[in-house]
Tab-separated table of C-alpha atoms in Angstrom:
chain	number	residue	atom	x	y	z
H	18	VAL	CA	-0.008	-0.019	0.154
H	19	GLU	CA	2.984	2.438	0.717
H	20	GLU	CA	4.051	1.924	-2.502
H	21	GLY	CA	1.203	2.724	-4.312
H	22	PHE	CA	-0.143	-0.564	-5.125
H	23	LYS	CA	-3.941	-1.387	-4.920
H	24	VAL	CA	-4.841	-4.048	-2.418
H	25	ILE	CA	-7.601	-6.695	-3.957
H	26	VAL	CA	-8.593	-9.202	-1.173
H	27	TYR	CA	-9.284	-12.619	-2.187
H	28	PHE	CA	-12.101	-14.813	-0.001
H	29	ALA	CA	-13.416	-17.900	0.092
H	30	SER	CA	-17.003	-17.266	0.667
H	31	GLU	CA	-17.815	-20.682	2.287
H	32	GLY	CA	-15.152	-19.761	5.137
H	33	PRO	CA	-14.117	-22.365	7.401
H	34	THR	CA	-16.799	-24.859	6.744
H	35	LYS	CA	-15.213	-25.594	3.167
H	36	GLY	CA	-18.681	-25.912	1.946
H	37	ASN	CA	-17.785	-26.306	-1.772
H	38	GLY	CA	-16.966	-30.066	-1.653
H	39	HIS	CA	-13.168	-29.603	-0.096
H	40	GLU	CA	-14.656	-30.400	3.314
H	41	GLU	CA	-11.759	-33.031	3.358
H	42	ASP	CA	-9.345	-30.060	3.241
H	43	ALA	CA	-10.062	-28.411	6.640
H	44	PRO	CA	-8.180	-29.029	9.529
H	45	PRO	CA	-9.362	-31.840	11.908
H	46	GLY	CA	-12.396	-30.531	13.869
H	47	SER	CA	-12.172	-27.014	12.763
H	48	ILE	CA	-15.546	-27.390	10.826
H	49	LYS	CA	-17.130	-28.409	13.819
H	50	LYS	CA	-15.764	-25.685	16.070
H	51	TRP	CA	-16.747	-23.108	13.796
H	52	LYS	CA	-20.245	-24.304	13.485
H	53	ASP	CA	-20.258	-24.697	17.282
H	54	TYR	CA	-18.946	-21.237	17.550
H	55	CYS	CA	-21.487	-19.366	15.396
H	56	THR	CA	-24.517	-21.182	16.963
H	57	SER	CA	-23.017	-19.917	20.376
H	58	ARG	CA	-23.534	-16.518	18.702
H	59	ASN	CA	-27.013	-17.233	17.624
H	60	MET	CA	-25.505	-16.793	13.951
H	61	THR	CA	-25.943	-19.091	10.961
H	62	TYR	CA	-22.380	-20.299	9.259
H	63	GLU	CA	-22.953	-17.820	6.257
H	64	GLU	CA	-23.529	-14.938	9.025
H	65	GLY	CA	-20.620	-15.821	10.755
H	66	VAL	CA	-18.258	-15.660	7.675
H	67	ALA	CA	-19.724	-12.349	6.682
H	68	LYS	CA	-19.998	-10.482	10.440
H	69	LEU	CA	-16.930	-11.926	12.294
H	70	VAL	CA	-14.430	-12.572	9.421
H	71	VAL	CA	-15.069	-10.135	6.653
H	72	ARG	CA	-16.139	-7.480	9.086
H	73	GLU	CA	-12.943	-8.003	11.054
H	74	ILE	CA	-10.703	-7.746	7.888
H	75	SER	CA	-12.719	-4.845	6.462
H	76	MET	CA	-12.581	-2.421	9.692
H	77	ARG	CA	-9.047	-3.463	10.660
H	78	TYR	CA	-7.403	-2.506	7.179
H	79	LYS	CA	-10.418	-0.207	5.744
H	80	GLU	CA	-9.004	2.453	2.925
H	81	LYS	CA	-5.727	-0.149	2.793
H	82	ILE	CA	-8.061	-2.513	1.021
H	83	SER	CA	-9.057	-1.403	-2.658
H	84	GLY	CA	-11.299	-4.343	-3.558
H	85	TRP	CA	-12.620	-7.814	-2.924
H	86	TRP	CA	-12.647	-11.027	-4.999
H	87	PHE	CA	-15.238	-13.234	-3.405
H	88	ASP	CA	-14.821	-16.767	-4.727
H	89	HIS	CA	-17.373	-19.607	-4.151
H	90	ALA	CA	-20.075	-16.781	-3.444
H	91	MET	CA	-22.862	-19.104	-4.247
H	92	TYR	CA	-21.958	-20.589	-0.711
H	93	GLY	CA	-22.073	-17.467	1.350
H	94	ASP	CA	-24.797	-14.408	1.903
H	95	ILE	CA	-23.886	-12.048	-0.657
H	96	GLU	CA	-25.827	-9.040	0.418
H	97	LEU	CA	-23.932	-9.399	3.623
H	98	LEU	CA	-20.676	-10.122	2.290
H	99	ALA	CA	-20.935	-6.900	0.648
H	100	LYS	CA	-22.273	-5.090	3.174
H	101	GLU	CA	-19.642	-6.109	5.469
H	102	ALA	CA	-16.743	-5.826	3.154
H	103	LEU	CA	-18.076	-2.215	2.641
H	104	ARG	CA	-17.972	-1.503	6.011
H	105	GLY	CA	-14.424	-0.250	6.258
H	106	ASN	CA	-14.232	1.292	2.954
H	107	ALA	CA	-17.278	2.252	1.124
H	108	ASP	CA	-15.333	2.955	-2.170
H	109	ALA	CA	-13.796	-0.692	-2.270
H	110	ALA	CA	-14.891	-2.351	-5.564
H	111	LEU	CA	-16.398	-5.827	-5.292
H	112	THR	CA	-16.977	-8.889	-7.480
H	113	PHE	CA	-18.415	-12.471	-6.777
H	114	ASN	CA	-17.815	-15.627	-8.626
H	115	ILE	CA	-21.055	-17.356	-8.513
H	116	GLY	CA	-20.226	-19.714	-11.326
H	117	HIS	CA	-20.941	-18.976	-15.217
H	118	GLU	CA	-23.066	-19.564	-17.845
H	119	HIS	CA	-21.263	-21.380	-20.886
H	120	ASN	CA	-20.856	-20.661	-24.885
H	121	PRO	CA	-21.335	-23.586	-27.323
H	122	ASP	CA	-17.714	-24.612	-27.212
H	123	GLY	CA	-17.461	-24.430	-23.212
H	124	SER	CA	-15.737	-21.382	-22.801
H	125	ARG	CA	-17.312	-18.825	-20.193
H	126	VAL	CA	-19.620	-16.017	-20.628
H	127	LEU	CA	-18.748	-12.844	-19.106
H	128	LYS	CA	-21.104	-10.785	-17.454
H	129	ARG	CA	-22.390	-9.071	-14.537
H	130	ALA	CA	-23.283	-11.570	-11.881
H	131	ARG	CA	-25.050	-9.451	-9.193
H	132	ALA	CA	-26.008	-6.073	-8.343
H	133	GLU	CA	-23.568	-5.739	-5.491
H	134	GLU	CA	-20.583	-6.363	-7.829
H	135	HIS	CA	-18.702	-3.394	-9.319
H	136	TYR	CA	-16.524	-5.550	-11.733
H	137	THR	CA	-16.996	-8.999	-13.334
H	138	CYS	CA	-15.121	-11.690	-11.783
H	139	GLY	CA	-13.832	-12.850	-15.016
H	140	HIS	CA	-13.033	-16.332	-14.069
H	141	PRO	CA	-11.741	-18.350	-17.208
H	142	THR	CA	-12.470	-21.854	-18.344
H	143	PRO	CA	-11.578	-24.139	-15.211
H	144	MET	CA	-7.707	-25.099	-15.691
H	145	VAL	CA	-9.107	-28.884	-15.118
H	146	GLN	CA	-10.797	-28.448	-18.593
H	147	ARG	CA	-8.565	-26.376	-20.446
H	148	SER	CA	-5.329	-24.422	-20.408
H	149	PRO	CA	-5.398	-21.007	-19.385
H	150	ASP	CA	-4.049	-19.795	-23.034
H	151	TRP	CA	-7.064	-21.783	-24.473
H	152	ASP	CA	-8.385	-19.789	-27.612
H	153	GLY	CA	-11.798	-20.089	-26.209
H	154	ASN	CA	-11.102	-17.804	-23.110
H	155	GLU	CA	-10.574	-15.030	-26.082
H	156	SER	CA	-14.354	-15.025	-26.018
H	157	MET	CA	-14.390	-12.794	-22.801
H	158	ILE	CA	-11.995	-10.466	-24.620
H	159	ARG	CA	-14.358	-10.057	-27.784
H	160	THR	CA	-17.211	-9.657	-25.243
H	161	ILE	CA	-15.440	-6.343	-23.915
H	162	GLU	CA	-14.420	-5.186	-27.563
H	163	ASN	CA	-17.987	-5.735	-28.687
H	164	HIS	CA	-20.192	-3.986	-25.576
H	165	GLY	CA	-17.457	-1.825	-24.038
H	166	PRO	CA	-15.650	-1.352	-20.756
H	167	TYR	CA	-19.020	-1.890	-18.664
H	168	LEU	CA	-21.596	-4.748	-18.958
H	169	ASP	CA	-24.557	-3.728	-17.181
H	170	GLY	CA	-22.922	-1.078	-15.236
H	171	SER	CA	-20.179	-3.481	-13.987
H	172	LEU	CA	-16.617	-2.886	-15.010
H	173	ALA	CA	-15.708	-5.522	-17.872
H	174	HIS	CA	-12.863	-7.504	-16.049
H	175	MET	CA	-11.018	-10.819	-16.764
H	176	PHE	CA	-8.837	-12.697	-14.219
H	177	ILE	CA	-6.478	-15.751	-15.721
H	178	PRO	CA	-3.288	-17.316	-14.650
H	179	MET	CA	-0.188	-17.151	-16.751
H	180	GLN	CA	0.582	-20.845	-15.963
H	181	GLU	CA	-1.282	-23.938	-15.635
H	182	LYS	CA	-3.009	-23.504	-12.278
H	183	TRP	CA	-3.758	-20.360	-10.168
H	184	PHE	CA	-0.367	-20.189	-8.660
H	185	ALA	CA	1.612	-23.319	-9.695
H	186	GLY	CA	2.700	-25.104	-12.736
H	187	LYS	CA	4.565	-24.007	-15.868
H	188	ALA	CA	4.131	-20.871	-17.467
H	189	CYS	CA	1.886	-21.627	-20.597
H	190	PHE	CA	1.790	-18.347	-22.563
H	191	LYS	CA	3.842	-17.049	-25.081
H	192	LYS	CA	4.839	-13.240	-24.784
H	193	LYS	CA	3.135	-12.326	-27.989
H	194	LYS	CA	-0.576	-13.934	-26.942
H	195	ILE	CA	0.022	-12.842	-23.414
H	196	VAL	CA	0.885	-8.931	-24.737
H	197	ASP	CA	-2.053	-9.152	-27.241
H	198	TRP	CA	-4.678	-10.217	-24.981
H	199	THR	CA	-3.784	-7.370	-22.461
H	200	LEU	CA	-3.667	-4.711	-25.060
H	201	ARG	CA	-7.056	-5.568	-26.630
H	202	VAL	CA	-8.725	-5.637	-23.283
H	203	VAL	CA	-7.160	-2.465	-22.102
H	204	LYS	CA	-7.472	-0.561	-25.108
H	205	ALA	CA	-11.303	-1.658	-25.172
H	206	GLY	CA	-11.264	0.205	-21.850
H	207	GLY	CA	-11.618	-3.148	-19.891
H	208	ALA	CA	-9.589	-4.539	-17.081
H	209	ILE	CA	-7.332	-7.673	-16.858
H	210	THR	CA	-5.784	-9.393	-13.960
H	211	TRP	CA	-2.868	-11.775	-13.986
H	212	ALA	CA	-2.384	-14.364	-11.613
H	213	THR	CA	1.393	-15.659	-11.276
H	214	ALA	CA	2.810	-18.667	-9.835
H	215	LEU	CA	4.619	-17.995	-6.628
H	216	ASP	CA	7.531	-20.421	-4.826
H	217	GLU	CA	7.040	-22.635	-2.022
H	218	ASP	CA	7.186	-19.594	0.311
H	219	PHE	CA	4.632	-17.413	-1.462
H	220	ASN	CA	7.474	-14.473	-1.678
H	221	SER	CA	8.614	-14.667	-5.160
H	222	ILE	CA	7.769	-15.041	-8.878
H	223	PRO	CA	9.596	-17.109	-11.094
H	224	GLU	CA	11.759	-15.004	-13.481
H	225	ILE	CA	10.042	-16.022	-16.758
H	226	GLN	CA	6.764	-14.476	-15.537
H	227	LEU	CA	8.380	-11.435	-13.937
H	228	ASP	CA	9.954	-11.284	-17.564
H	229	GLN	CA	6.534	-11.355	-19.046
H	230	LEU	CA	4.972	-8.850	-16.555
H	231	GLU	CA	7.952	-6.215	-17.327
H	232	THR	CA	6.791	-6.890	-21.148
H	233	ILE	CA	3.566	-6.496	-20.945
H	234	ASN	CA	4.399	-3.196	-18.593
H	235	ARG	CA	6.487	-1.961	-21.432
H	236	ALA	CA	3.601	-2.415	-24.045
H	237	VAL	CA	1.106	-0.973	-22.208
H	238	ARG	CA	3.173	2.287	-21.433
H	239	ARG	CA	4.214	2.270	-25.101
H	240	TRP	CA	0.555	2.377	-26.129
H	241	LYS	CA	-0.462	4.935	-23.670
H	242	ALA	CA	2.540	7.025	-24.799
H	243	GLU	CA	1.363	6.806	-28.288
H	244	GLU	CA	-2.098	7.889	-27.408
H	245	LYS	CA	-1.146	10.922	-25.743
H	246	GLU	CA	0.910	11.653	-29.153
H	247	ASP	CA	-1.935	11.074	-31.157
H	248	GLU	CA	-4.159	13.341	-28.678
H	249	ALA	CA	-1.602	16.047	-29.245
H	250	GLU	CA	-1.514	16.071	-32.992
H	251	GLU	CA	-5.363	16.091	-32.822
H	252	LYS	CA	-5.278	19.367	-30.701
H	253	GLU	CA	-2.593	20.925	-32.914
H	254	GLU	CA	-4.770	20.178	-36.257
H	255	LEU	CA	-7.674	21.839	-34.270
């Protein structure tokens, strides 16, 4: 935050109950403890996640949090999650992954999911089905190009990993493609988030992907500079 970066919180909406079919991943006894605690507070499990966890994070960090990306939101109370997320910073941007409609080829449809969201979650076709660089994921880019930066009032945004899985695996994008997808999105007024791999300690990015990020940065800066030059030339002609 001190360096000017925007912090977006990733939050698994099911909370400690792991209610998305991954209950076996929860530490032994943790689910029962959480349910018992929520019951002792006269709260449903969904209320507990929003009022005890999201509220705590939101109020502790306030304006240091610029946005939230709620995963598995269909397992939470979305209205309450939104209320508590905005409690500490009313200007935070929210989105909710509640599953997606699919195109005939199996690719995800990019659209506004909920009235409470400010930008689309932009989840690609699951990596267990297709590699992130699959051409079918390009349908989200075409949607942004065809409909502009907002989809029913929600900023058109796509969130995609640069590698085989969300934060692990081999890089799967060629530089040309990753730059092309990025520029097409930003030129259309949308937004794109690239998820990078991390090492075992979650504190560094592989060199190959750091190089790709720097390449993207240079390409976007070059495009912005060209845009300014064109605008200056147009003013001179007037």
